[in-house]
PDB file of N, CA, C and O in Angstrom:
ATOM      1  N   MET A   1     -61.757  27.656 -78.975  1.00 90.00           N
ATOM      2  CA  MET A   1     -61.400  27.576 -77.590  1.00 90.00           C
ATOM      3  C   MET A   1     -60.544  28.785 -77.256  1.00 90.00           C
ATOM      4  O   MET A   1     -59.587  29.093 -77.951  1.00 90.00           O
ATOM      5  N   ASP A   2     -60.895  29.486 -76.196  1.00 91.00           N
ATOM      6  CA  ASP A   2     -60.174  30.669 -75.754  1.00 91.00           C
ATOM      7  C   ASP A   2     -59.463  30.348 -74.449  1.00 91.00           C
ATOM      8  O   ASP A   2     -60.108  29.995 -73.466  1.00 91.00           O
ATOM      9  N   ILE A   3     -58.159  30.433 -74.444  1.00 91.00           N
ATOM     10  CA  ILE A   3     -57.379  30.244 -73.217  1.00 91.00           C
ATOM     11  C   ILE A   3     -57.105  31.634 -72.658  1.00 91.00           C
ATOM     12  O   ILE A   3     -56.315  32.392 -73.212  1.00 91.00           O
ATOM     13  N   ASP A   4     -57.780  31.965 -71.581  1.00 91.00           N
ATOM     14  CA  ASP A   4     -57.659  33.277 -70.962  1.00 91.00           C
ATOM     15  C   ASP A   4     -56.692  33.171 -69.791  1.00 91.00           C
ATOM     16  O   ASP A   4     -57.030  32.638 -68.740  1.00 91.00           O
ATOM     17  N   ILE A   5     -55.495  33.671 -69.972  1.00 91.00           N
ATOM     18  CA  ILE A   5     -54.428  33.483 -69.001  1.00 91.00           C
ATOM     19  C   ILE A   5     -54.711  34.207 -67.685  1.00 91.00           C
ATOM     20  O   ILE A   5     -54.173  33.835 -66.651  1.00 91.00           O
ATOM     21  N   ASP A   6     -55.579  35.185 -67.661  1.00 90.00           N
ATOM     22  CA  ASP A   6     -55.838  35.835 -66.375  1.00 90.00           C
ATOM     23  C   ASP A   6     -56.668  34.966 -65.425  1.00 90.00           C
ATOM     24  O   ASP A   6     -56.936  35.354 -64.298  1.00 90.00           O
ATOM     25  N   ALA A   7     -57.023  33.748 -65.855  1.00 94.00           N
ATOM     26  CA  ALA A   7     -57.650  32.786 -64.941  1.00 94.00           C
ATOM     27  C   ALA A   7     -56.597  32.118 -64.054  1.00 94.00           C
ATOM     28  O   ALA A   7     -56.930  31.498 -63.047  1.00 94.00           O
ATOM     29  N   ALA A   8     -55.324  32.260 -64.413  1.00 94.00           N
ATOM     30  CA  ALA A   8     -54.237  31.684 -63.621  1.00 94.00           C
ATOM     31  C   ALA A   8     -54.007  32.504 -62.362  1.00 94.00           C
ATOM     32  O   ALA A   8     -54.352  33.687 -62.291  1.00 94.00           O
ATOM     33  N   ASP A   9     -53.420  31.868 -61.378  1.00 95.00           N
ATOM     34  CA  ASP A   9     -53.067  32.559 -60.140  1.00 95.00           C
ATOM     35  C   ASP A   9     -52.064  33.667 -60.446  1.00 95.00           C
ATOM     36  O   ASP A   9     -51.131  33.482 -61.229  1.00 95.00           O
ATOM     37  N   GLN A  10     -52.255  34.802 -59.825  1.00 92.00           N
ATOM     38  CA  GLN A  10     -51.421  35.983 -60.045  1.00 92.00           C
ATOM     39  C   GLN A  10     -49.929  35.708 -59.837  1.00 92.00           C
ATOM     40  O   GLN A  10     -49.092  36.284 -60.528  1.00 92.00           O
ATOM     41  N   ALA A  11     -49.602  34.814 -58.938  1.00 91.00           N
ATOM     42  CA  ALA A  11     -48.193  34.508 -58.665  1.00 91.00           C
ATOM     43  C   ALA A  11     -47.490  33.890 -59.866  1.00 91.00           C
ATOM     44  O   ALA A  11     -46.279  34.002 -59.999  1.00 91.00           O
ATOM     45  N   HIS A  12     -48.245  33.249 -60.748  1.00 91.00           N
ATOM     46  CA  HIS A  12     -47.655  32.559 -61.896  1.00 91.00           C
ATOM     47  C   HIS A  12     -47.574  33.426 -63.150  1.00 91.00           C
ATOM     48  O   HIS A  12     -46.837  33.093 -64.077  1.00 91.00           O
ATOM     49  N   VAL A  13     -48.359  34.496 -63.215  1.00 92.00           N
ATOM     50  CA  VAL A  13     -48.436  35.284 -64.458  1.00 92.00           C
ATOM     51  C   VAL A  13     -48.316  36.792 -64.185  1.00 92.00           C
ATOM     52  O   VAL A  13     -49.281  37.530 -64.271  1.00 92.00           O
ATOM     53  N   PRO A  14     -47.103  37.245 -63.889  1.00 88.00           N
ATOM     54  CA  PRO A  14     -46.923  38.666 -63.587  1.00 88.00           C
ATOM     55  C   PRO A  14     -47.260  39.581 -64.763  1.00 88.00           C
ATOM     56  O   PRO A  14     -47.567  40.750 -64.565  1.00 88.00           O
ATOM     57  N   GLY A  15     -47.270  39.083 -65.956  1.00 86.00           N
ATOM     58  CA  GLY A  15     -47.578  39.889 -67.129  1.00 86.00           C
ATOM     59  C   GLY A  15     -49.052  39.905 -67.473  1.00 86.00           C
ATOM     60  O   GLY A  15     -49.434  40.276 -68.573  1.00 86.00           O
ATOM     61  N   CYS A  16     -49.869  39.512 -66.528  1.00 89.00           N
ATOM     62  CA  CYS A  16     -51.310  39.464 -66.747  1.00 89.00           C
ATOM     63  C   CYS A  16     -51.992  40.256 -65.633  1.00 89.00           C
ATOM     64  O   CYS A  16     -52.183  39.760 -64.526  1.00 89.00           O
ATOM     65  N   GLN A  17     -52.333  41.485 -65.934  1.00 87.00           N
ATOM     66  CA  GLN A  17     -52.839  42.387 -64.915  1.00 87.00           C
ATOM     67  C   GLN A  17     -54.205  41.991 -64.365  1.00 87.00           C
ATOM     68  O   GLN A  17     -54.567  42.389 -63.271  1.00 87.00           O
ATOM     69  N   GLY A  18     -54.965  41.175 -65.090  1.00 89.00           N
ATOM     70  CA  GLY A  18     -56.287  40.760 -64.623  1.00 89.00           C
ATOM     71  C   GLY A  18     -56.263  39.554 -63.712  1.00 89.00           C
ATOM     72  O   GLY A  18     -57.279  39.196 -63.123  1.00 89.00           O
ATOM     73  N   ALA A  19     -55.115  38.908 -63.575  1.00 91.00           N
ATOM     74  CA  ALA A  19     -55.012  37.723 -62.717  1.00 91.00           C
ATOM     75  C   ALA A  19     -55.132  38.128 -61.253  1.00 91.00           C
ATOM     76  O   ALA A  19     -54.738  39.214 -60.858  1.00 91.00           O
ATOM     77  N   ALA A  20     -55.689  37.222 -60.459  1.00 91.00           N
ATOM     78  CA  ALA A  20     -55.891  37.490 -59.033  1.00 91.00           C
ATOM     79  C   ALA A  20     -55.366  36.321 -58.208  1.00 91.00           C
ATOM     80  O   ALA A  20     -55.232  35.208 -58.718  1.00 91.00           O
ATOM     81  N   PRO A  21     -55.077  36.562 -56.941  1.00 94.00           N
ATOM     82  CA  PRO A  21     -54.671  35.461 -56.069  1.00 94.00           C
ATOM     83  C   PRO A  21     -55.777  34.404 -56.002  1.00 94.00           C
ATOM     84  O   PRO A  21     -56.962  34.725 -56.044  1.00 94.00           O
ATOM     85  N   GLY A  22     -55.376  33.141 -55.931  1.00 95.00           N
ATOM     86  CA  GLY A  22     -56.360  32.068 -55.846  1.00 95.00           C
ATOM     87  C   GLY A  22     -56.816  31.547 -57.191  1.00 95.00           C
ATOM     88  O   GLY A  22     -57.731  30.730 -57.268  1.00 95.00           O
ATOM     89  N   GLY A  23     -56.186  31.987 -58.265  1.00 95.00           N
ATOM     90  CA  GLY A  23     -56.547  31.509 -59.598  1.00 95.00           C
ATOM     91  C   GLY A  23     -56.036  30.095 -59.824  1.00 95.00           C
ATOM     92  O   GLY A  23     -55.522  29.434 -58.921  1.00 95.00           O
ATOM     93  N   LEU A  24     -56.164  29.628 -61.047  1.00 95.00           N
ATOM     94  CA  LEU A  24     -55.757  28.271 -61.396  1.00 95.00           C
ATOM     95  C   LEU A  24     -54.236  28.109 -61.350  1.00 95.00           C
ATOM     96  O   LEU A  24     -53.500  29.053 -61.659  1.00 95.00           O
ATOM     97  N   SER A  25     -53.800  26.908 -61.024  1.00 96.00           N
ATOM     98  CA  SER A  25     -52.372  26.608 -61.088  1.00 96.00           C
ATOM     99  C   SER A  25     -51.999  26.355 -62.552  1.00 96.00           C
ATOM    100  O   SER A  25     -52.868  26.166 -63.408  1.00 96.00           O
ATOM    101  N   VAL A  26     -50.715  26.317 -62.818  1.00 93.00           N
ATOM    102  CA  VAL A  26     -50.250  26.047 -64.176  1.00 93.00           C
ATOM    103  C   VAL A  26     -50.701  24.650 -64.610  1.00 93.00           C
ATOM    104  O   VAL A  26     -51.164  24.458 -65.741  1.00 93.00           O
ATOM    105  N   ASP A  27     -50.591  23.668 -63.728  1.00 95.00           N
ATOM    106  CA  ASP A  27     -51.028  22.307 -64.062  1.00 95.00           C
ATOM    107  C   ASP A  27     -52.526  22.242 -64.329  1.00 95.00           C
ATOM    108  O   ASP A  27     -52.963  21.541 -65.242  1.00 95.00           O
ATOM    109  N   GLU A  28     -53.315  22.986 -63.571  1.00 96.00           N
ATOM    110  CA  GLU A  28     -54.767  23.017 -63.820  1.00 96.00           C
ATOM    111  C   GLU A  28     -55.068  23.621 -65.180  1.00 96.00           C
ATOM    112  O   GLU A  28     -55.938  23.132 -65.901  1.00 96.00           O
ATOM    113  N   MET A  29     -54.350  24.665 -65.548  1.00 94.00           N
ATOM    114  CA  MET A  29     -54.550  25.284 -66.865  1.00 94.00           C
ATOM    115  C   MET A  29     -54.200  24.294 -67.970  1.00 94.00           C
ATOM    116  O   MET A  29     -54.919  24.181 -68.961  1.00 94.00           O
ATOM    117  N   ARG A  30     -53.106  23.561 -67.802  1.00 93.00           N
ATOM    118  CA  ARG A  30     -52.688  22.581 -68.812  1.00 93.00           C
ATOM    119  C   ARG A  30     -53.712  21.463 -68.956  1.00 93.00           C
ATOM    120  O   ARG A  30     -54.075  21.083 -70.065  1.00 93.00           O
ATOM    121  N   ARG A  31     -54.162  20.922 -67.825  1.00 94.00           N
ATOM    122  CA  ARG A  31     -55.130  19.821 -67.869  1.00 94.00           C
ATOM    123  C   ARG A  31     -56.449  20.275 -68.481  1.00 94.00           C
ATOM    124  O   ARG A  31     -57.058  19.561 -69.276  1.00 94.00           O
ATOM    125  N   PHE A  32     -56.895  21.464 -68.125  1.00 93.00           N
ATOM    126  CA  PHE A  32     -58.135  22.002 -68.678  1.00 93.00           C
ATOM    127  C   PHE A  32     -58.027  22.156 -70.194  1.00 93.00           C
ATOM    128  O   PHE A  32     -58.924  21.752 -70.942  1.00 93.00           O
ATOM    129  N   ALA A  33     -56.922  22.733 -70.649  1.00 93.00           N
ATOM    130  CA  ALA A  33     -56.732  22.934 -72.091  1.00 93.00           C
ATOM    131  C   ALA A  33     -56.748  21.602 -72.829  1.00 93.00           C
ATOM    132  O   ALA A  33     -57.370  21.475 -73.884  1.00 93.00           O
ATOM    133  N   ARG A  34     -56.083  20.616 -72.266  1.00 92.00           N
ATOM    134  CA  ARG A  34     -56.025  19.306 -72.924  1.00 92.00           C
ATOM    135  C   ARG A  34     -57.395  18.638 -72.950  1.00 92.00           C
ATOM    136  O   ARG A  34     -57.798  18.068 -73.956  1.00 92.00           O
ATOM    137  N   LEU A  35     -58.132  18.727 -71.856  1.00 92.00           N
ATOM    138  CA  LEU A  35     -59.459  18.125 -71.765  1.00 92.00           C
ATOM    139  C   LEU A  35     -60.422  18.756 -72.770  1.00 92.00           C
ATOM    140  O   LEU A  35     -61.119  18.061 -73.506  1.00 92.00           O
ATOM    141  N   VAL A  36     -60.442  20.068 -72.819  1.00 92.00           N
ATOM    142  CA  VAL A  36     -61.363  20.762 -73.722  1.00 92.00           C
ATOM    143  C   VAL A  36     -60.962  20.553 -75.183  1.00 92.00           C
ATOM    144  O   VAL A  36     -61.809  20.301 -76.041  1.00 92.00           O
ATOM    145  N   ALA A  37     -59.673  20.629 -75.475  1.00 91.00           N
ATOM    146  CA  ALA A  37     -59.215  20.489 -76.861  1.00 91.00           C
ATOM    147  C   ALA A  37     -59.436  19.089 -77.415  1.00 91.00           C
ATOM    148  O   ALA A  37     -59.444  18.899 -78.628  1.00 91.00           O
ATOM    149  N   ALA A  38     -59.647  18.123 -76.552  1.00 90.00           N
ATOM    150  CA  ALA A  38     -59.901  16.754 -77.017  1.00 90.00           C
ATOM    151  C   ALA A  38     -61.272  16.633 -77.682  1.00 90.00           C
ATOM    152  O   ALA A  38     -61.515  15.700 -78.448  1.00 90.00           O
ATOM    153  N   ASP A  39     -62.154  17.580 -77.432  1.00 91.00           N
ATOM    154  CA  ASP A  39     -63.488  17.562 -78.022  1.00 91.00           C
ATOM    155  C   ASP A  39     -63.411  17.919 -79.504  1.00 91.00           C
ATOM    156  O   ASP A  39     -62.759  18.895 -79.887  1.00 91.00           O
ATOM    157  N   SER A  40     -64.068  17.171 -80.331  1.00 89.00           N
ATOM    158  CA  SER A  40     -63.993  17.393 -81.781  1.00 89.00           C
ATOM    159  C   SER A  40     -64.631  18.714 -82.218  1.00 89.00           C
ATOM    160  O   SER A  40     -64.429  19.145 -83.353  1.00 89.00           O
ATOM    161  N   CYS A  41     -65.373  19.356 -81.345  1.00 90.00           N
ATOM    162  CA  CYS A  41     -65.962  20.663 -81.677  1.00 90.00           C
ATOM    163  C   CYS A  41     -64.909  21.778 -81.707  1.00 90.00           C
ATOM    164  O   CYS A  41     -65.134  22.821 -82.309  1.00 90.00           O
ATOM    165  N   VAL A  42     -63.792  21.547 -81.069  1.00 89.00           N
ATOM    166  CA  VAL A  42     -62.741  22.565 -81.026  1.00 89.00           C
ATOM    167  C   VAL A  42     -61.978  22.553 -82.345  1.00 89.00           C
ATOM    168  O   VAL A  42     -61.381  21.556 -82.721  1.00 89.00           O
ATOM    169  N   THR A  43     -62.033  23.679 -83.038  1.00 85.00           N
ATOM    170  CA  THR A  43     -61.338  23.799 -84.316  1.00 85.00           C
ATOM    171  C   THR A  43     -60.296  24.912 -84.314  1.00 85.00           C
ATOM    172  O   THR A  43     -59.466  24.984 -85.208  1.00 85.00           O
ATOM    173  N   MET A  44     -60.369  25.798 -83.310  1.00 86.00           N
ATOM    174  CA  MET A  44     -59.406  26.891 -83.200  1.00 86.00           C
ATOM    175  C   MET A  44     -59.047  27.091 -81.734  1.00 86.00           C
ATOM    176  O   MET A  44     -59.849  26.797 -80.854  1.00 86.00           O
ATOM    177  N   VAL A  45     -57.857  27.608 -81.503  1.00 89.00           N
ATOM    178  CA  VAL A  45     -57.390  27.897 -80.148  1.00 89.00           C
ATOM    179  C   VAL A  45     -56.864  29.327 -80.137  1.00 89.00           C
ATOM    180  O   VAL A  45     -56.104  29.725 -81.010  1.00 89.00           O
ATOM    181  N   ASP A  46     -57.289  30.082 -79.132  1.00 90.00           N
ATOM    182  CA  ASP A  46     -56.927  31.492 -79.008  1.00 90.00           C
ATOM    183  C   ASP A  46     -56.353  31.722 -77.612  1.00 90.00           C
ATOM    184  O   ASP A  46     -56.777  31.089 -76.647  1.00 90.00           O
ATOM    185  N   LEU A  47     -55.414  32.635 -77.497  1.00 88.00           N
ATOM    186  CA  LEU A  47     -54.770  32.945 -76.232  1.00 88.00           C
ATOM    187  C   LEU A  47     -54.934  34.435 -75.954  1.00 88.00           C
ATOM    188  O   LEU A  47     -54.692  35.252 -76.837  1.00 88.00           O
ATOM    189  N   THR A  48     -55.338  34.783 -74.728  1.00 86.00           N
ATOM    190  CA  THR A  48     -55.581  36.198 -74.433  1.00 86.00           C
ATOM    191  C   THR A  48     -55.006  36.624 -73.086  1.00 86.00           C
ATOM    192  O   THR A  48     -54.696  35.796 -72.245  1.00 86.00           O
ATOM    193  N   GLU A  49     -54.912  37.920 -72.934  1.00 83.00           N
ATOM    194  CA  GLU A  49     -54.626  38.593 -71.670  1.00 83.00           C
ATOM    195  C   GLU A  49     -53.181  38.561 -71.193  1.00 83.00           C
ATOM    196  O   GLU A  49     -52.928  38.402 -70.016  1.00 83.00           O
ATOM    197  N   ILE A  50     -52.237  38.733 -72.082  1.00 87.00           N
ATOM    198  CA  ILE A  50     -50.840  38.849 -71.653  1.00 87.00           C
ATOM    199  C   ILE A  50     -50.304  40.199 -72.119  1.00 87.00           C
ATOM    200  O   ILE A  50     -50.437  40.569 -73.271  1.00 87.00           O
ATOM    201  N   ASP A  51     -49.704  40.917 -71.193  1.00 88.00           N
ATOM    202  CA  ASP A  51     -49.045  42.181 -71.513  1.00 88.00           C
ATOM    203  C   ASP A  51     -47.545  41.965 -71.320  1.00 88.00           C
ATOM    204  O   ASP A  51     -47.045  41.971 -70.192  1.00 88.00           O
ATOM    205  N   VAL A  52     -46.838  41.734 -72.397  1.00 87.00           N
ATOM    206  CA  VAL A  52     -45.406  41.409 -72.299  1.00 87.00           C
ATOM    207  C   VAL A  52     -44.599  42.561 -71.699  1.00 87.00           C
ATOM    208  O   VAL A  52     -43.541  42.339 -71.130  1.00 87.00           O
ATOM    209  N   GLU A  53     -45.105  43.774 -71.795  1.00 89.00           N
ATOM    210  CA  GLU A  53     -44.413  44.929 -71.205  1.00 89.00           C
ATOM    211  C   GLU A  53     -44.443  44.872 -69.675  1.00 89.00           C
ATOM    212  O   GLU A  53     -43.569  45.436 -69.019  1.00 89.00           O
ATOM    213  N   CYS A  54     -45.438  44.186 -69.109  1.00 88.00           N
ATOM    214  CA  CYS A  54     -45.572  44.076 -67.651  1.00 88.00           C
ATOM    215  C   CYS A  54     -45.034  42.759 -67.117  1.00 88.00           C
ATOM    216  O   CYS A  54     -45.052  42.524 -65.911  1.00 88.00           O
ATOM    217  N   ASP A  55     -44.588  41.890 -67.994  1.00 90.00           N
ATOM    218  CA  ASP A  55     -44.121  40.570 -67.579  1.00 90.00           C
ATOM    219  C   ASP A  55     -42.759  40.672 -66.883  1.00 90.00           C
ATOM    220  O   ASP A  55     -42.079  41.689 -66.956  1.00 90.00           O
ATOM    221  N   SER A  56     -42.369  39.595 -66.221  1.00 90.00           N
ATOM    222  CA  SER A  56     -41.068  39.555 -65.544  1.00 90.00           C
ATOM    223  C   SER A  56     -39.939  39.541 -66.582  1.00 90.00           C
ATOM    224  O   SER A  56     -40.174  39.335 -67.773  1.00 90.00           O
ATOM    225  N   ASP A  57     -38.724  39.759 -66.104  1.00 90.00           N
ATOM    226  CA  ASP A  57     -37.563  39.760 -67.000  1.00 90.00           C
ATOM    227  C   ASP A  57     -37.409  38.427 -67.731  1.00 90.00           C
ATOM    228  O   ASP A  57     -36.891  38.376 -68.837  1.00 90.00           O
ATOM    229  N   HIS A  58     -37.854  37.357 -67.099  1.00 90.00           N
ATOM    230  CA  HIS A  58     -37.744  36.020 -67.693  1.00 90.00           C
ATOM    231  C   HIS A  58     -38.977  35.636 -68.497  1.00 90.00           C
ATOM    232  O   HIS A  58     -39.121  34.488 -68.903  1.00 90.00           O
ATOM    233  N   GLN A  59     -39.898  36.579 -68.684  1.00 92.00           N
ATOM    234  CA  GLN A  59     -41.140  36.365 -69.440  1.00 92.00           C
ATOM    235  C   GLN A  59     -41.932  35.171 -68.906  1.00 92.00           C
ATOM    236  O   GLN A  59     -42.375  34.305 -69.652  1.00 92.00           O
ATOM    237  N   ARG A  60     -42.124  35.172 -67.618  1.00 91.00           N
ATOM    238  CA  ARG A  60     -42.811  34.061 -66.961  1.00 91.00           C
ATOM    239  C   ARG A  60     -44.239  33.863 -67.465  1.00 91.00           C
ATOM    240  O   ARG A  60     -44.658  32.739 -67.713  1.00 91.00           O
ATOM    241  N   ALA A  61     -44.995  34.943 -67.618  1.00 91.00           N
ATOM    242  CA  ALA A  61     -46.384  34.813 -68.089  1.00 91.00           C
ATOM    243  C   ALA A  61     -46.435  34.232 -69.495  1.00 91.00           C
ATOM    244  O   ALA A  61     -47.298  33.413 -69.798  1.00 91.00           O
ATOM    245  N   VAL A  62     -45.515  34.636 -70.338  1.00 91.00           N
ATOM    246  CA  VAL A  62     -45.467  34.109 -71.708  1.00 91.00           C
ATOM    247  C   VAL A  62     -45.190  32.607 -71.674  1.00 91.00           C
ATOM    248  O   VAL A  62     -45.828  31.830 -72.392  1.00 91.00           O
ATOM    249  N   CYS A  63     -44.267  32.186 -70.831  1.00 92.00           N
ATOM    250  CA  CYS A  63     -43.950  30.756 -70.714  1.00 92.00           C
ATOM    251  C   CYS A  63     -45.132  29.973 -70.158  1.00 92.00           C
ATOM    252  O   CYS A  63     -45.450  28.877 -70.646  1.00 92.00           O
ATOM    253  N   VAL A  64     -45.787  30.514 -69.137  1.00 91.00           N
ATOM    254  CA  VAL A  64     -46.959  29.849 -68.561  1.00 91.00           C
ATOM    255  C   VAL A  64     -48.065  29.739 -69.607  1.00 91.00           C
ATOM    256  O   VAL A  64     -48.737  28.717 -69.717  1.00 91.00           O
ATOM    257  N   ALA A  65     -48.255  30.763 -70.406  1.00 91.00           N
ATOM    258  CA  ALA A  65     -49.286  30.747 -71.441  1.00 91.00           C
ATOM    259  C   ALA A  65     -48.986  29.724 -72.529  1.00 91.00           C
ATOM    260  O   ALA A  65     -49.899  29.118 -73.095  1.00 91.00           O
ATOM    261  N   ALA A  66     -47.708  29.519 -72.812  1.00 92.00           N
ATOM    262  CA  ALA A  66     -47.333  28.572 -73.862  1.00 92.00           C
ATOM    263  C   ALA A  66     -47.712  27.135 -73.499  1.00 92.00           C
ATOM    264  O   ALA A  66     -48.073  26.347 -74.381  1.00 92.00           O
ATOM    265  N   LEU A  67     -47.676  26.796 -72.217  1.00 93.00           N
ATOM    266  CA  LEU A  67     -47.942  25.408 -71.811  1.00 93.00           C
ATOM    267  C   LEU A  67     -49.359  24.939 -72.142  1.00 93.00           C
ATOM    268  O   LEU A  67     -49.522  23.909 -72.800  1.00 93.00           O
ATOM    269  N   PRO A  68     -50.416  25.646 -71.725  1.00 92.00           N
ATOM    270  CA  PRO A  68     -51.756  25.172 -72.102  1.00 92.00           C
ATOM    271  C   PRO A  68     -52.004  25.254 -73.606  1.00 92.00           C
ATOM    272  O   PRO A  68     -52.722  24.429 -74.175  1.00 92.00           O
ATOM    273  N   MET A  69     -51.390  26.222 -74.271  1.00 92.00           N
ATOM    274  CA  MET A  69     -51.541  26.329 -75.718  1.00 92.00           C
ATOM    275  C   MET A  69     -50.947  25.100 -76.397  1.00 92.00           C
ATOM    276  O   MET A  69     -51.554  24.504 -77.288  1.00 92.00           O
ATOM    277  N   LEU A  70     -49.768  24.680 -75.969  1.00 92.00           N
ATOM    278  CA  LEU A  70     -49.137  23.492 -76.544  1.00 92.00           C
ATOM    279  C   LEU A  70     -49.947  22.230 -76.250  1.00 92.00           C
ATOM    280  O   LEU A  70     -50.078  21.363 -77.118  1.00 92.00           O
ATOM    281  N   GLU A  71     -50.500  22.122 -75.050  1.00 91.00           N
ATOM    282  CA  GLU A  71     -51.351  20.974 -74.702  1.00 91.00           C
ATOM    283  C   GLU A  71     -52.563  20.920 -75.627  1.00 91.00           C
ATOM    284  O   GLU A  71     -52.919  19.865 -76.147  1.00 91.00           O
ATOM    285  N   ALA A  72     -53.201  22.064 -75.826  1.00 90.00           N
ATOM    286  CA  ALA A  72     -54.386  22.126 -76.674  1.00 90.00           C
ATOM    287  C   ALA A  72     -54.045  21.770 -78.117  1.00 90.00           C
ATOM    288  O   ALA A  72     -54.743  20.970 -78.758  1.00 90.00           O
ATOM    289  N   LEU A  73     -52.982  22.352 -78.627  1.00 89.00           N
ATOM    290  CA  LEU A  73     -52.596  22.071 -80.011  1.00 89.00           C
ATOM    291  C   LEU A  73     -52.204  20.615 -80.209  1.00 89.00           C
ATOM    292  O   LEU A  73     -52.489  20.027 -81.256  1.00 89.00           O
ATOM    293  N   ALA A  74     -51.578  20.015 -79.212  1.00 89.00           N
ATOM    294  CA  ALA A  74     -51.221  18.599 -79.302  1.00 89.00           C
ATOM    295  C   ALA A  74     -52.475  17.733 -79.425  1.00 89.00           C
ATOM    296  O   ALA A  74     -52.511  16.787 -80.219  1.00 89.00           O
ATOM    297  N   ASP A  75     -53.520  18.064 -78.670  1.00 86.00           N
ATOM    298  CA  ASP A  75     -54.752  17.284 -78.765  1.00 86.00           C
ATOM    299  C   ASP A  75     -55.461  17.498 -80.101  1.00 86.00           C
ATOM    300  O   ASP A  75     -55.984  16.556 -80.684  1.00 86.00           O
ATOM    301  N   VAL A  76     -55.475  18.727 -80.578  1.00 84.00           N
ATOM    302  CA  VAL A  76     -56.078  18.983 -81.894  1.00 84.00           C
ATOM    303  C   VAL A  76     -55.310  18.211 -82.957  1.00 84.00           C
ATOM    304  O   VAL A  76     -55.900  17.580 -83.842  1.00 84.00           O
ATOM    305  N   TRP A  77     -53.990  18.215 -82.883  1.00 85.00           N
ATOM    306  CA  TRP A  77     -53.157  17.490 -83.852  1.00 85.00           C
ATOM    307  C   TRP A  77     -53.446  15.991 -83.775  1.00 85.00           C
ATOM    308  O   TRP A  77     -53.579  15.318 -84.790  1.00 85.00           O
ATOM    309  N   ARG A  78     -53.554  15.444 -82.554  1.00 84.00           N
ATOM    310  CA  ARG A  78     -53.834  14.020 -82.387  1.00 84.00           C
ATOM    311  C   ARG A  78     -55.151  13.634 -83.033  1.00 84.00           C
ATOM    312  O   ARG A  78     -55.270  12.576 -83.640  1.00 84.00           O
ATOM    313  N   ARG A  79     -56.154  14.479 -82.892  1.00 81.00           N
ATOM    314  CA  ARG A  79     -57.467  14.187 -83.476  1.00 81.00           C
ATOM    315  C   ARG A  79     -57.398  14.170 -85.002  1.00 81.00           C
ATOM    316  O   ARG A  79     -58.074  13.412 -85.646  1.00 81.00           O
ATOM    317  N   LYS A  80     -56.583  15.014 -85.562  1.00 76.00           N
ATOM    318  CA  LYS A  80     -56.510  15.139 -87.021  1.00 76.00           C
ATOM    319  C   LYS A  80     -55.622  14.058 -87.644  1.00 76.00           C
ATOM    320  O   LYS A  80     -55.677  13.844 -88.831  1.00 76.00           O
ATOM    321  N   SER A  81     -54.791  13.419 -86.838  1.00 74.00           N
ATOM    322  CA  SER A  81     -53.864  12.393 -87.362  1.00 74.00           C
ATOM    323  C   SER A  81     -54.542  11.064 -87.520  1.00 74.00           C
ATOM    324  O   SER A  81     -55.464  10.698 -86.927  1.00 74.00           O
TER     325      SER A  81
END
């Protein structure tokens, strides 16, 4: 499973130069990651498209990216338990 952060709305991920206005909200990204990761076919999770050099001082894009990644990993962990 590839979580491509530039699918998020540009307002939420300043460190992602490929993001555009009208992209997914943070909650939509989290729900999508959790839904897809619940499938037993998912064995790996990958995160792409963050440039930390372009991110805000508070590393907003990095924080936004961590949320769907954690949701996905939680579902993979639940399946394996």
